[in-house]
Amino acid sequence: MHLGRTTLSKFLIQQLEGIEGSRDLGALLVDVAAAVKTISSMAAKGALGGLLGKAGTENVQGEQQVKLDVASNDVILKSCDWGGLVAGMASEELDDPYPIPAEYPRGRFLLVFDPLDGSSNADVNVSVGTIFSILRHDRKEAPKVEDFLQKGIEQVAAGYAIYGPSTMLVVTVGKGTHGFTLDREVGNFILTHPNLRIPEDTSEFAINTSNARFWEVPVHRYVTECQDGKSGERGRDFNMRWIASMVAEVHRILVRGGVFMYPRDTRDPEKPGRLRLMYEASPISFLVEQAGGAASTGRQRLMELLPHQLHQRVPVILGSKNEVERIVRYHWEHDKGIDRRYSSPLFNERSLFRPSAT
Ligand code: AFP
């Protein structure tokens, strides 16, 4: 691969050789990349583009949509619905799957996406992203919701775009995880980060510590050990990051290692986590595993979870393999009741330490 010269299209032709349906899969990835270029251009306009601020609507998650959420969603639908490559699409911003308009042919893939990840960052000029997952649909009939509910291991491709100082597209078709940088002058995605590999060890963790009172004991145990640094169990200091955009956290982890946690919390049993399985956790897990990392709920490999509904939320712990395995071990020890030191009244489910009696 010639760094700085290989375009996304040329790379896909080489990568997809021998993969069933590769011509259409490659064409679909190029359509997604075209949508990403448009979203990049909209995001880069900032306040000049008239797309900042709230849209005045809510999505199925009951979350306030920002204008860029809605605009990005429309861009992806319109870029991918006409080409006869997809049988249907599903989005964080749509309650139900998007049916392909009758005037267009249906294809053999399902496209599932979060059009704008980290939306709350858009108004404050901090990185946002797009996450997508591609599944197969081998039946002629239009897909039903059930057809989307496939395990992460069924994905044929996945990727994200990060709209940061540069716009990058990071993709996998099951042959490693590769990063492309948008050359705005020419409008090409150029291969700049082939074969991204996540270091197996790290001293950097990402978690929203304002939720600490809702964490389970194993997460408290892990974060406390990181905070104790050199003088504690781990014998070394750790660093913390939190950008409130999963794409930005994951990109940092793919480039220099780290662990990202949005764990199950005890706030709402109906919501075992914040992140959505189909269009956040599954595609990101595919990219992370292809880069030598690990991705777990804390108790199960995320790629093996069978979704039971389109917008299902899951706990997410992913990144440097050895750290994820440590956190999973802490969950196992807790569930077996053998982490006594941490299951004392001091470490209860609601807070790290009981407030003092006085
Ligand atoms: P949105 O895509 O709805 O903005 O949510 C982003 C996100 O799902 C994920 O990208 C971040 O890691 C996480 O939410 C941030 O959540 P907090 O705002 O609770 O920190």
XYZ file of C-alpha atoms and ligand atoms in Angstrom:
378
model
C 0.000 0.000 0.000
C 1.398 3.386 -0.940
C 0.654 5.681 2.005
C -0.761 8.986 0.855
C -1.755 7.623 -2.550
C -4.190 4.708 -2.058
C -7.796 5.899 -2.305
C -10.716 4.234 -0.510
C -12.111 2.865 -3.768
C -8.815 1.309 -4.831
C -8.324 -0.126 -1.319
C -11.809 -1.686 -1.310
C -11.266 -3.328 -4.698
C -8.171 -5.010 -3.249
C -9.689 -5.796 0.195
C -12.993 -7.182 -1.042
C -11.538 -9.662 -3.493
C -13.029 -13.056 -2.702
C -15.793 -11.717 -0.414
C -19.273 -12.793 -1.546
C -21.276 -9.827 -2.920
C -18.114 -7.729 -2.859
C -19.028 -5.561 -5.853
C -22.207 -4.319 -4.191
C -20.601 -4.108 -0.743
C -17.806 -1.963 -2.139
C -20.302 0.252 -3.954
C -22.339 0.664 -0.729
C -19.241 1.655 1.244
C -18.492 4.261 -1.429
C -22.058 5.595 -1.078
C -21.600 5.809 2.712
C -18.296 7.621 2.171
C -20.068 10.104 -0.112
C -22.612 10.811 2.651
C -19.757 11.281 5.131
C -18.173 13.906 2.847
C -21.453 15.846 2.810
C -21.883 15.601 6.587
C -18.251 16.695 7.017
C -18.941 19.757 4.885
C -22.119 20.588 6.864
C -20.370 20.153 10.222
C -17.388 22.258 9.098
C -19.677 25.196 8.290
C -20.604 25.453 11.984
C -22.834 28.423 12.728
C -22.517 29.570 9.105
C -24.427 26.498 7.925
C -27.564 27.190 9.962
C -27.488 23.648 11.387
C -26.479 24.334 14.973
C -28.918 24.186 17.841
C -31.897 22.034 18.637
C -34.299 20.771 15.981
C -37.235 21.043 18.394
C -37.961 17.313 17.958
C -37.213 14.147 19.937
C -35.955 10.784 18.679
C -37.253 7.377 19.699
C -34.846 7.453 22.629
C -36.670 10.525 23.946
C -33.530 12.570 23.283
C -33.650 16.139 21.972
C -32.452 16.109 18.341
C -30.064 18.793 17.125
C -30.539 20.088 13.575
C -27.329 18.369 12.449
C -28.761 15.003 13.695
C -31.745 15.350 11.394
C -29.749 16.727 8.444
C -27.088 13.984 8.734
C -29.774 11.316 8.907
C -31.385 12.600 5.708
C -28.020 12.755 3.911
C -27.294 9.078 4.608
C -30.794 7.939 3.615
C -30.679 9.866 0.332
C -27.132 8.761 -0.464
C -27.900 5.065 0.016
C -31.582 4.423 -0.819
C -31.525 4.735 -4.655
C -28.605 2.515 -5.741
C -30.200 -0.944 -5.437
C -27.634 -1.940 -2.796
C -29.697 -1.905 0.409
C -32.954 -3.678 1.256
C -33.646 -1.341 4.175
C -32.021 0.991 6.693
C -32.307 1.674 10.434
C -31.129 4.762 12.281
C -30.838 6.089 15.821
C -33.015 8.942 14.606
C -35.879 6.806 13.214
C -38.365 4.883 15.358
C -38.800 2.158 12.702
C -36.695 0.868 9.806
C -36.645 3.028 6.655
C -38.274 1.193 3.712
C -36.628 1.646 0.289
C -38.965 3.843 -1.845
C -40.977 1.772 -4.348
C -39.306 3.495 -7.317
C -35.906 2.090 -6.331
C -34.705 -1.549 -6.487
C -33.847 -3.280 -3.205
C -30.387 -4.736 -2.619
C -28.933 -7.434 -0.376
C -27.610 -5.388 2.540
C -29.046 -3.665 5.578
C -27.459 -0.383 6.648
C -27.775 0.532 10.341
C -26.335 3.801 11.594
C -26.032 6.592 14.121
C -25.831 9.587 11.779
C -24.352 11.964 14.333
C -22.657 10.458 17.370
C -21.889 12.923 20.143
C -24.543 15.390 18.962
C -24.243 17.449 22.151
C -20.721 18.383 20.997
C -21.878 19.933 17.703
C -22.868 23.286 19.231
C -19.559 23.632 21.107
C -17.298 22.797 18.149
C -16.008 19.512 19.592
C -15.565 16.324 17.522
C -18.665 14.415 16.450
C -18.957 11.301 14.303
C -21.063 8.899 12.264
C -21.186 5.160 13.018
C -22.459 2.516 10.582
C -22.918 -1.246 10.381
C -23.680 -3.371 7.289
C -25.567 -6.669 7.593
C -26.794 -9.128 4.958
C -30.434 -9.499 3.851
C -30.645 -12.502 1.558
C -34.445 -12.578 1.098
C -36.272 -10.849 -1.812
C -39.016 -9.498 0.493
C -38.628 -6.132 2.153
C -36.959 -6.571 5.561
C -38.988 -6.642 8.760
C -37.555 -5.386 12.068
C -36.595 -8.967 12.954
C -34.305 -9.106 9.889
C -32.188 -6.349 11.418
C -31.797 -8.128 14.769
C -28.530 -9.924 13.945
C -25.526 -10.534 16.212
C -22.433 -8.373 15.745
C -20.557 -11.373 14.356
C -22.952 -11.296 11.359
C -21.740 -7.862 10.216
C -20.052 -7.829 6.790
C -18.626 -4.323 7.298
C -18.590 -1.541 9.865
C -17.041 1.866 10.254
C -17.147 5.343 11.645
C -16.380 8.831 10.467
C -14.835 11.323 12.876
C -15.385 15.005 12.087
C -12.422 16.471 13.945
C -9.553 18.750 12.886
C -9.453 16.337 9.956
C -12.282 14.130 8.743
C -11.390 10.452 8.860
C -13.196 7.301 7.851
C -12.208 4.111 9.706
C -13.570 0.861 8.273
C -13.366 -2.902 8.454
C -14.663 -5.630 6.137
C -13.266 -8.294 8.441
C -9.666 -7.958 7.228
C -8.262 -5.544 9.795
C -9.219 -1.960 10.670
C -8.010 0.810 8.355
C -8.126 4.613 8.515
C -8.590 7.071 5.643
C -8.174 10.853 5.783
C -10.342 13.151 3.648
C -8.353 15.264 1.213
C -10.867 18.100 0.953
C -9.254 19.748 -2.081
C -9.608 16.618 -4.188
C -12.551 15.049 -2.331
C -10.814 11.685 -1.907
C -10.417 9.500 1.170
C -6.716 8.555 1.267
C -5.341 5.554 3.195
C -3.270 7.072 6.035
C -3.669 4.515 8.877
C -3.509 0.964 7.476
C -3.898 -1.956 9.900
C -4.624 -0.003 13.077
C -3.616 -2.032 16.157
C -4.711 -1.303 19.742
C -1.851 -1.763 22.262
C -2.833 -4.611 24.625
C -1.905 -2.539 27.695
C -2.788 1.044 28.531
C -2.702 3.654 31.276
C -5.621 5.698 29.954
C -9.296 5.170 30.723
C -12.457 6.950 29.595
C -15.639 6.997 31.686
C -18.190 9.623 32.748
C -17.371 9.723 36.478
C -20.471 11.817 37.244
C -22.337 8.472 37.125
C -20.097 6.821 39.773
C -22.912 6.470 42.309
C -24.767 4.224 39.837
C -21.839 1.944 38.899
C -21.613 -1.717 39.840
C -18.872 -2.735 42.273
C -16.451 -4.144 39.622
C -16.396 -0.799 37.788
C -15.847 1.072 41.069
C -13.006 -1.342 41.820
C -11.322 -0.793 38.440
C -11.667 3.011 38.400
C -10.550 3.332 42.037
C -7.411 1.334 41.271
C -6.699 3.604 38.288
C -7.211 6.695 40.502
C -4.961 5.247 43.239
C -2.137 5.254 40.680
C 1.446 4.386 41.692
C 0.609 3.993 45.389
C -2.244 1.572 44.684
C -2.907 -1.935 43.346
C -1.782 -1.081 39.811
C 1.589 0.431 40.783
C 1.379 3.040 38.033
C -0.408 6.288 37.340
C -3.333 6.467 34.908
C -4.795 9.279 32.815
C -8.497 9.941 32.189
C -10.322 11.315 29.159
C -14.032 11.944 28.459
C -15.075 13.651 25.191
C -18.798 12.660 25.229
C -18.466 11.284 21.724
C -17.856 7.539 21.576
C -16.318 7.895 18.103
C -13.682 10.325 19.373
C -12.859 8.102 22.370
C -12.609 5.003 20.171
C -10.451 6.786 17.605
C -7.990 7.762 20.339
C -7.968 4.158 21.562
C -7.365 2.773 18.052
C -4.432 5.168 17.607
C -2.755 4.997 21.053
C -4.633 2.482 23.230
C -6.963 2.971 26.185
C -10.183 1.613 27.622
C -13.666 3.118 27.185
C -16.479 2.330 29.617
C -20.146 3.188 29.524
C -21.086 0.421 31.958
C -24.406 -0.931 33.148
C -25.642 1.327 35.862
C -28.296 0.911 38.502
C -30.220 4.078 37.536
C -32.877 2.434 35.359
C -33.174 -1.377 35.026
C -34.921 -0.773 31.679
C -31.760 0.936 30.403
C -28.816 -1.411 31.159
C -26.486 1.173 29.620
C -26.595 4.315 27.504
C -25.149 3.052 24.248
C -27.230 1.310 21.596
C -26.233 -2.181 20.490
C -27.169 -2.178 16.798
C -25.594 1.083 15.615
C -23.031 1.968 18.270
C -21.733 -1.023 20.241
C -21.809 -3.670 17.476
C -20.006 -1.761 14.699
C -17.473 -0.266 17.105
C -16.827 -3.720 18.618
C -16.142 -5.124 15.134
C -13.573 -2.362 14.455
C -11.979 -2.787 17.904
C -11.681 -6.590 17.645
C -10.269 -6.329 14.110
C -7.601 -4.041 15.597
C -6.657 -6.589 18.285
C -8.755 -5.069 21.075
C -11.649 -6.511 23.083
C -15.290 -5.433 23.525
C -17.551 -6.702 26.304
C -20.670 -5.885 28.311
C -18.514 -6.762 31.331
C -20.066 -10.223 31.310
C -20.323 -11.158 27.608
C -18.537 -10.484 24.300
C -20.594 -7.706 22.655
C -20.262 -9.244 19.169
C -22.141 -12.352 20.359
C -25.162 -10.571 21.822
C -28.411 -11.334 19.951
C -30.426 -8.065 19.816
C -34.029 -8.316 20.971
C -35.041 -4.860 19.750
C -33.723 -2.264 17.324
C -32.827 0.464 19.833
C -31.691 -1.846 22.620
C -29.103 -0.391 24.990
C -26.128 -2.321 26.350
C -23.233 -1.816 28.751
C -19.982 -1.187 26.856
C -16.402 -1.844 27.994
C -13.875 -1.880 25.148
C -10.318 -1.159 24.099
C -6.906 -2.497 25.144
C -7.306 -6.251 25.485
C -5.555 -6.782 28.819
C -7.489 -4.000 30.545
C -10.854 -5.190 29.208
C -9.998 -8.721 30.361
C -9.160 -7.363 33.825
C -12.504 -5.530 34.069
C -14.358 -8.650 32.869
C -12.504 -10.671 35.546
C -13.613 -8.155 38.181
C -17.238 -8.646 37.053
C -16.795 -12.425 37.231
C -15.237 -12.255 40.727
C -18.069 -9.998 41.883
C -20.787 -12.280 40.489
C -19.071 -15.253 42.164
C -18.917 -13.295 45.419
C -15.140 -13.750 45.650
C -14.187 -10.082 45.531
C -14.939 -9.795 49.265
C -12.577 -6.903 49.801
C -14.718 -4.893 47.382
C -18.106 -6.253 48.353
C -17.826 -4.899 51.880
C -20.445 -2.359 53.014
C -17.942 0.351 52.073
C -18.324 -0.587 48.407
C -22.073 -0.806 47.925
C -23.946 -0.628 44.627
C -25.032 2.964 45.167
C -21.819 4.691 46.070
C -18.189 4.031 46.623
C -18.205 4.983 50.273
C -21.161 5.325 52.641
C -21.586 8.973 53.564
C -20.090 9.490 57.057
C -22.624 9.145 59.890
C -21.766 12.616 61.192
P -25.498 11.097 21.226
O -25.100 10.424 19.957
O -26.948 10.969 21.536
O -24.994 12.487 21.320
O -24.792 10.340 22.435
C -23.407 10.167 22.359
C -23.117 8.977 23.235
O -23.998 7.953 22.958
C -21.690 8.496 23.051
O -21.149 8.871 21.835
C -20.947 9.143 24.189
O -19.849 8.388 24.631
C -22.019 9.211 25.274
O -23.246 9.354 24.601
C -21.829 10.397 26.183
O -22.795 10.251 27.193
P -22.815 11.320 28.400
O -23.358 12.575 27.788
O -23.726 10.685 29.412
O -21.416 11.474 28.898
